[in-house]
Short mmCIF file of C-alpha atoms in Angstrom, two decimals:
data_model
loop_
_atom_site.label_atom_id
_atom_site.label_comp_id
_atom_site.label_asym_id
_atom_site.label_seq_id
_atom_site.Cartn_x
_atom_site.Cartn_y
_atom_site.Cartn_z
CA UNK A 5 -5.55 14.68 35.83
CA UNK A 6 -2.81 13.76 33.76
CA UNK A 7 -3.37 11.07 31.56
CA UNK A 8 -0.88 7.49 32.05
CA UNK A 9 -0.69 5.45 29.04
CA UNK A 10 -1.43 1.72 29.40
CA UNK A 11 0.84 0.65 26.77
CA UNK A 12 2.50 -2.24 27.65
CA UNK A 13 5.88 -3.37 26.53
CA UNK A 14 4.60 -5.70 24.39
CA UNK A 15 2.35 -2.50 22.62
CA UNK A 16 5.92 -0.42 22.55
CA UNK A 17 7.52 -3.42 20.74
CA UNK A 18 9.44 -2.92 17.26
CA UNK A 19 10.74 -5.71 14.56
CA UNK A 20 13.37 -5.08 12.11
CA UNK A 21 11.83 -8.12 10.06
CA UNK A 22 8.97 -9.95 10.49
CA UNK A 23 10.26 -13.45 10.40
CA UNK A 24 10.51 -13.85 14.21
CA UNK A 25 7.97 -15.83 16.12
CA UNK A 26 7.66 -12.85 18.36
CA UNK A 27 6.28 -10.50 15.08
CA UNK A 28 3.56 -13.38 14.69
CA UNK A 29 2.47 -13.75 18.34
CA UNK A 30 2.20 -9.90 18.42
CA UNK A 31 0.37 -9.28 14.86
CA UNK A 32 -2.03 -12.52 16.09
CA UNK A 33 -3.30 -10.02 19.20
CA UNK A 34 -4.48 -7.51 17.05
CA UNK A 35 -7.22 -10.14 16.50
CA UNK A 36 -8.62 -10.23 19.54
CA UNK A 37 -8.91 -6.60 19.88
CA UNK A 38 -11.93 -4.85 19.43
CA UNK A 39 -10.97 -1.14 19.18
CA UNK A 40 -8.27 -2.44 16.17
CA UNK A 41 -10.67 -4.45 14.37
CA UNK A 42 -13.34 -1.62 14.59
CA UNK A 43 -10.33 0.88 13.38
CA UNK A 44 -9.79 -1.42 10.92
CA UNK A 45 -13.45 -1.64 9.30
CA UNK A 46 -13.47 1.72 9.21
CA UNK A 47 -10.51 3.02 7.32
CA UNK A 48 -11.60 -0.51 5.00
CA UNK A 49 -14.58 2.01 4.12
CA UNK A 50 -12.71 5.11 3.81
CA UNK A 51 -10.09 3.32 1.45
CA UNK A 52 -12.90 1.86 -0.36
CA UNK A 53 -14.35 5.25 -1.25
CA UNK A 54 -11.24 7.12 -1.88
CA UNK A 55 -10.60 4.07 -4.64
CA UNK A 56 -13.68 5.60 -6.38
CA UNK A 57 -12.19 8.53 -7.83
CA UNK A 58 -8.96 8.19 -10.38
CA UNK A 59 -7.25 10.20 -12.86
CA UNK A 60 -6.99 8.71 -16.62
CA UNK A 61 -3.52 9.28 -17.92
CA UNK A 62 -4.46 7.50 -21.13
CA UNK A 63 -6.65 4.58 -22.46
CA UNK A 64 -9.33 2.58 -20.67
CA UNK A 65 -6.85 1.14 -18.30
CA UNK A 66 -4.42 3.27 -17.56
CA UNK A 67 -5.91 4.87 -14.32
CA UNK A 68 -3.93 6.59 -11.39
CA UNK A 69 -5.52 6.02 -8.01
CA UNK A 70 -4.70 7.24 -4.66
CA UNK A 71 -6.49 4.37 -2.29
CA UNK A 72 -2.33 3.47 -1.77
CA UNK A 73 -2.11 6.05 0.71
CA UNK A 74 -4.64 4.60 2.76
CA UNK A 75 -4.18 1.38 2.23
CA UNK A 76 -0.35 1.44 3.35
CA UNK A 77 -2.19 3.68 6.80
CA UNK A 78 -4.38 0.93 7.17
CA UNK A 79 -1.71 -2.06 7.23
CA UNK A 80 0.58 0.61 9.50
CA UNK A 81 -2.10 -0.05 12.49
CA UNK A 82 -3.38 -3.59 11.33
CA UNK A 83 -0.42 -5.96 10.86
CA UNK A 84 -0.46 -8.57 8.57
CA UNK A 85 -3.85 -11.05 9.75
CA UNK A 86 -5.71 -8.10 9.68
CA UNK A 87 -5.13 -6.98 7.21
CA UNK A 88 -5.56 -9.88 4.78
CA UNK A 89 -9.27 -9.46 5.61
CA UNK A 90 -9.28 -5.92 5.00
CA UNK A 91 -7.93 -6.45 1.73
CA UNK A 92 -11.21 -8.80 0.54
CA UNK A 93 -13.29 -6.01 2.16
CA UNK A 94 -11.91 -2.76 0.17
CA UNK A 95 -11.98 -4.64 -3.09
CA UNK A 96 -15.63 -5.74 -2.28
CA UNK A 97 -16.56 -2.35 -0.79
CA UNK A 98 -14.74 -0.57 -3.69
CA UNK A 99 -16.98 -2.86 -5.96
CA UNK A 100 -20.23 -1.89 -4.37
CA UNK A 101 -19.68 1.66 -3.93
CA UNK A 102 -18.17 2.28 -7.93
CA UNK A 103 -22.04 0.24 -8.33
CA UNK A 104 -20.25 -2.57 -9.44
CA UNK A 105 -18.60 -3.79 -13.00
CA UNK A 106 -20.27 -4.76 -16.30
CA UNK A 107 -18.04 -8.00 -15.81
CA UNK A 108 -19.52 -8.71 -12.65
CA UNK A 109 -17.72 -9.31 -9.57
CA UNK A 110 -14.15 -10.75 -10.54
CA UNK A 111 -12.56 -12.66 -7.43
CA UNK A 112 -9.07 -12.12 -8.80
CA UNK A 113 -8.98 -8.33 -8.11
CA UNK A 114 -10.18 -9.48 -4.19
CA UNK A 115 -6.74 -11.67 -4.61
CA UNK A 116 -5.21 -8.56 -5.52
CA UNK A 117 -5.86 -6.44 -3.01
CA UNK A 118 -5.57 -9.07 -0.29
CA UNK A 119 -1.93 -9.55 -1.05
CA UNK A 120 -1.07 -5.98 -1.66
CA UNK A 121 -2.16 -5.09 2.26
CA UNK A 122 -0.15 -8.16 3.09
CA UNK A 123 3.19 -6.87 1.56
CA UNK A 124 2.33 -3.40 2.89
CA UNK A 125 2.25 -4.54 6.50
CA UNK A 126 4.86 -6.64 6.32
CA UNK A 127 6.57 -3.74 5.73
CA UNK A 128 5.35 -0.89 7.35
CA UNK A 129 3.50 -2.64 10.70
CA UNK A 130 5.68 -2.22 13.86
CA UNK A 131 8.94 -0.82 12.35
CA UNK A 132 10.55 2.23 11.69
CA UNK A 133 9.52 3.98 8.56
CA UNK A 134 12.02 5.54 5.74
CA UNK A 135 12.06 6.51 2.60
CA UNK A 136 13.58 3.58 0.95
CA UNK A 137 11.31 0.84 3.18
CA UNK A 138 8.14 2.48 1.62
CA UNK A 139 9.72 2.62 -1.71
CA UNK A 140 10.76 -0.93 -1.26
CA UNK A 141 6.89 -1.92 -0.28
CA UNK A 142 5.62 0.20 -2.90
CA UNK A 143 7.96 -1.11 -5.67
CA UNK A 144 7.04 -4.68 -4.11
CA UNK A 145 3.33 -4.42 -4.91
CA UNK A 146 3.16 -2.63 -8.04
CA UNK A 147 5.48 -4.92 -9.60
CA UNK A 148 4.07 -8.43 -8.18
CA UNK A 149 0.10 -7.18 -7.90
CA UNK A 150 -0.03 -4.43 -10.41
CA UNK A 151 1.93 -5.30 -13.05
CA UNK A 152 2.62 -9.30 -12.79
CA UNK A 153 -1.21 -9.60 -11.36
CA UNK A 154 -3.04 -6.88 -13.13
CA UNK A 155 -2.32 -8.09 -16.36
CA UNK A 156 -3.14 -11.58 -15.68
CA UNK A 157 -6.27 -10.19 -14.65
CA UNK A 158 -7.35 -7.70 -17.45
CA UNK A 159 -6.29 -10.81 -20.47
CA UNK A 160 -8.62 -12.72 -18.61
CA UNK A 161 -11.27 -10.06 -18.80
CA UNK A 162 -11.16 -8.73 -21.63
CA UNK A 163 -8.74 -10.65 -24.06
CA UNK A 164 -5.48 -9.09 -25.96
CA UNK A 165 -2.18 -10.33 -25.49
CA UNK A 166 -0.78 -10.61 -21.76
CA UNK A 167 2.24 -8.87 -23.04
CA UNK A 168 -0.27 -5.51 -23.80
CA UNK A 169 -1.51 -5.02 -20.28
CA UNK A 170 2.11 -6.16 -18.96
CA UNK A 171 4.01 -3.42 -21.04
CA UNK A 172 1.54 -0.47 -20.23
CA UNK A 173 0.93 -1.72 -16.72
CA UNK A 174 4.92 -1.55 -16.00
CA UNK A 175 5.39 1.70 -17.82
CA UNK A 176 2.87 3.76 -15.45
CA UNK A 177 3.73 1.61 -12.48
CA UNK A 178 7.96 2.42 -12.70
CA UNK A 179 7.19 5.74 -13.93
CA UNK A 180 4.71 6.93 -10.91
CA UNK A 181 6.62 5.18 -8.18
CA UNK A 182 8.90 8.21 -6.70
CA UNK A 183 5.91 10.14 -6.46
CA UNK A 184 3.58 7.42 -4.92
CA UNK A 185 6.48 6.69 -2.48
CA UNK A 186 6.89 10.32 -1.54
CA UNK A 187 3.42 10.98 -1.44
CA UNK A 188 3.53 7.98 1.47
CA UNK A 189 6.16 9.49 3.49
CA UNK A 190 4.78 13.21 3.34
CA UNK A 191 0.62 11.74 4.71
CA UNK A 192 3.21 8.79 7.16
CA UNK A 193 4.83 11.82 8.72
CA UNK A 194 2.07 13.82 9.32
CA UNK A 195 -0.58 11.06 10.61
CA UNK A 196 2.32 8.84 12.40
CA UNK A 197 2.44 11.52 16.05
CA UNK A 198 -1.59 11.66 15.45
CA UNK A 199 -1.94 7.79 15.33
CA UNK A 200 0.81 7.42 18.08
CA UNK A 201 -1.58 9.80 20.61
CA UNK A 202 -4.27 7.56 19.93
CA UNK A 203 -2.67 4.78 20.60
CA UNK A 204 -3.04 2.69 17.41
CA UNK A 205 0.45 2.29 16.52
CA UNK A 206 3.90 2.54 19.06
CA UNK A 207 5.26 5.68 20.63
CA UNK A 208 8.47 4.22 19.69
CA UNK A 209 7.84 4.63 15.60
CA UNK A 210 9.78 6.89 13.70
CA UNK A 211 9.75 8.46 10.31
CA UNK A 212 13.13 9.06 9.33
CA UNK A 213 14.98 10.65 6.16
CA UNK A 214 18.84 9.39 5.81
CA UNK A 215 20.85 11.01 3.04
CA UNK A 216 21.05 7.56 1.44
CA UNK A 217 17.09 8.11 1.25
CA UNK A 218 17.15 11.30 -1.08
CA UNK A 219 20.11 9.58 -3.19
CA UNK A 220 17.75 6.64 -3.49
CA UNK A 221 14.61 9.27 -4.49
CA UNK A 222 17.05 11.03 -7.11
CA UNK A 223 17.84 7.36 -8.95
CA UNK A 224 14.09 6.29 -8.88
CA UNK A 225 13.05 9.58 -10.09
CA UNK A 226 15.71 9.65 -12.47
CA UNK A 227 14.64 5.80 -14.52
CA UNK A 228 10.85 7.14 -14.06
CA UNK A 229 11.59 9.85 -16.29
CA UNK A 230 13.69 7.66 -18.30
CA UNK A 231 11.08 4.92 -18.97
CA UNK A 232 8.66 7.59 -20.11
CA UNK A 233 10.71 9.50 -22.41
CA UNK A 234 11.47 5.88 -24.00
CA UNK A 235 7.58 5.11 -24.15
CA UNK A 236 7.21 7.92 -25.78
CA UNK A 237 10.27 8.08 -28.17
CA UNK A 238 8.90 4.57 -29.17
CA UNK A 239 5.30 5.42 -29.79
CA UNK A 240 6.00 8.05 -31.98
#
């Protein structure tokens, strides 16, 4: 028997922005669904454990991590009230699972990752996906929660000059961005027609590439390698 799908309009909905009423009323019904909440607590606990592992790239703080991939997934199928939650529950899970922090427990990293799933489905949820709208969501939260945050974060922690953790934290964070953002679009194209069978996200979602997009890629790619030849012309 062939199967009918029981998408409704509403389900097959896009937004080009999501400062309409309509985006609101639509990311509020993802609340009251089961199977999306239960999707949601489970890739919480997949992005939690993929946060454990990290490659150093130099120093005790300067750590690449690869939970982004699955964090920007997550927010793709939650929307944004969902995914504030999920945020608190990664960070804690991430916590629990890494057996926690000589610190302790430090609420400000739960902030953190809270508002990074926000900005992520803000701009991924319900929408068409290109290169330059994950770049834009990607440059978005390392910027404001990486850099800005991060280093509020770490001078709290463990003392040094703001300016330190700032410097270091936008180096990496400019430097690894084309890659993170194409990393994003290779997994987004791949899982989008999965998710889209399964109904978690609309059959009307595209992944798209525009010529603009690779120009865009070149000129990112281009300053990262820029800002770590400088770094490195002005350490040594």
């Amino acid at each position: 028997m062939k199967h009918v799908s029981t998408q409704t309009a509403a389900d097959r909905t896009l937004f080009s922005t999501p400062l309409t009423p309509a985006y609101f009323r639509c990311a509020l019904s993802n609340l009251k669904s089961v199977r999306m909440i239960t999707t949601t607590a489970l890739l919480c606990a997949v992005c939690a454990l993929i946060d454990m592992f990290f490659l150093p790239i130099g120093g005790a703080f300067l750590r690449v991590y690869f939970s982004f991939l699955t964090a920007g997934l997550l927010c793709m199928i939650a929307g944004p009230f969902l995914a504030l939650p999920a945020g608190i529950l990664v960070d804690t899970l991430s916590f629990l699972f890494s057996g926690g922090d000589p610190m302790g427990y430090f609420p400000g990293y739960a902030l953190s990752s809270m508002l990074s799933f926000l900005i992520y489905a803000l701009f991924l949820w319900r929408t068409h996906l290109s290169l330059s709208r994950i770049f834009i969501a990607r440059l978005t939260v390392n910027v404001l929660i990486n850099v800005i945050l991060g280093s509020v974060w770490k001078h709290i922690l463990y003392g040094n000059a703001y300016i330190v953790y700032f410097i270091s934290g936008a180096i990496k964070n400019i430097a690894l961005l084309p890659i993170e953002a194409a990393l994003m679009l290779v997994l987004y194209r791949r899982m989008v027609p999965i998710l889209q069978k399964l109904h978690l996200i609309p059959g009307s979602v595209e992944v798209t590439v525009r010529r603009r997009d690779y120009v865009f890629s070149v000129i990112a790619g281009l300053i990262g390698i820029a800002v770590l030849i400088g770094y490195y012309i002005y350490k040594n």
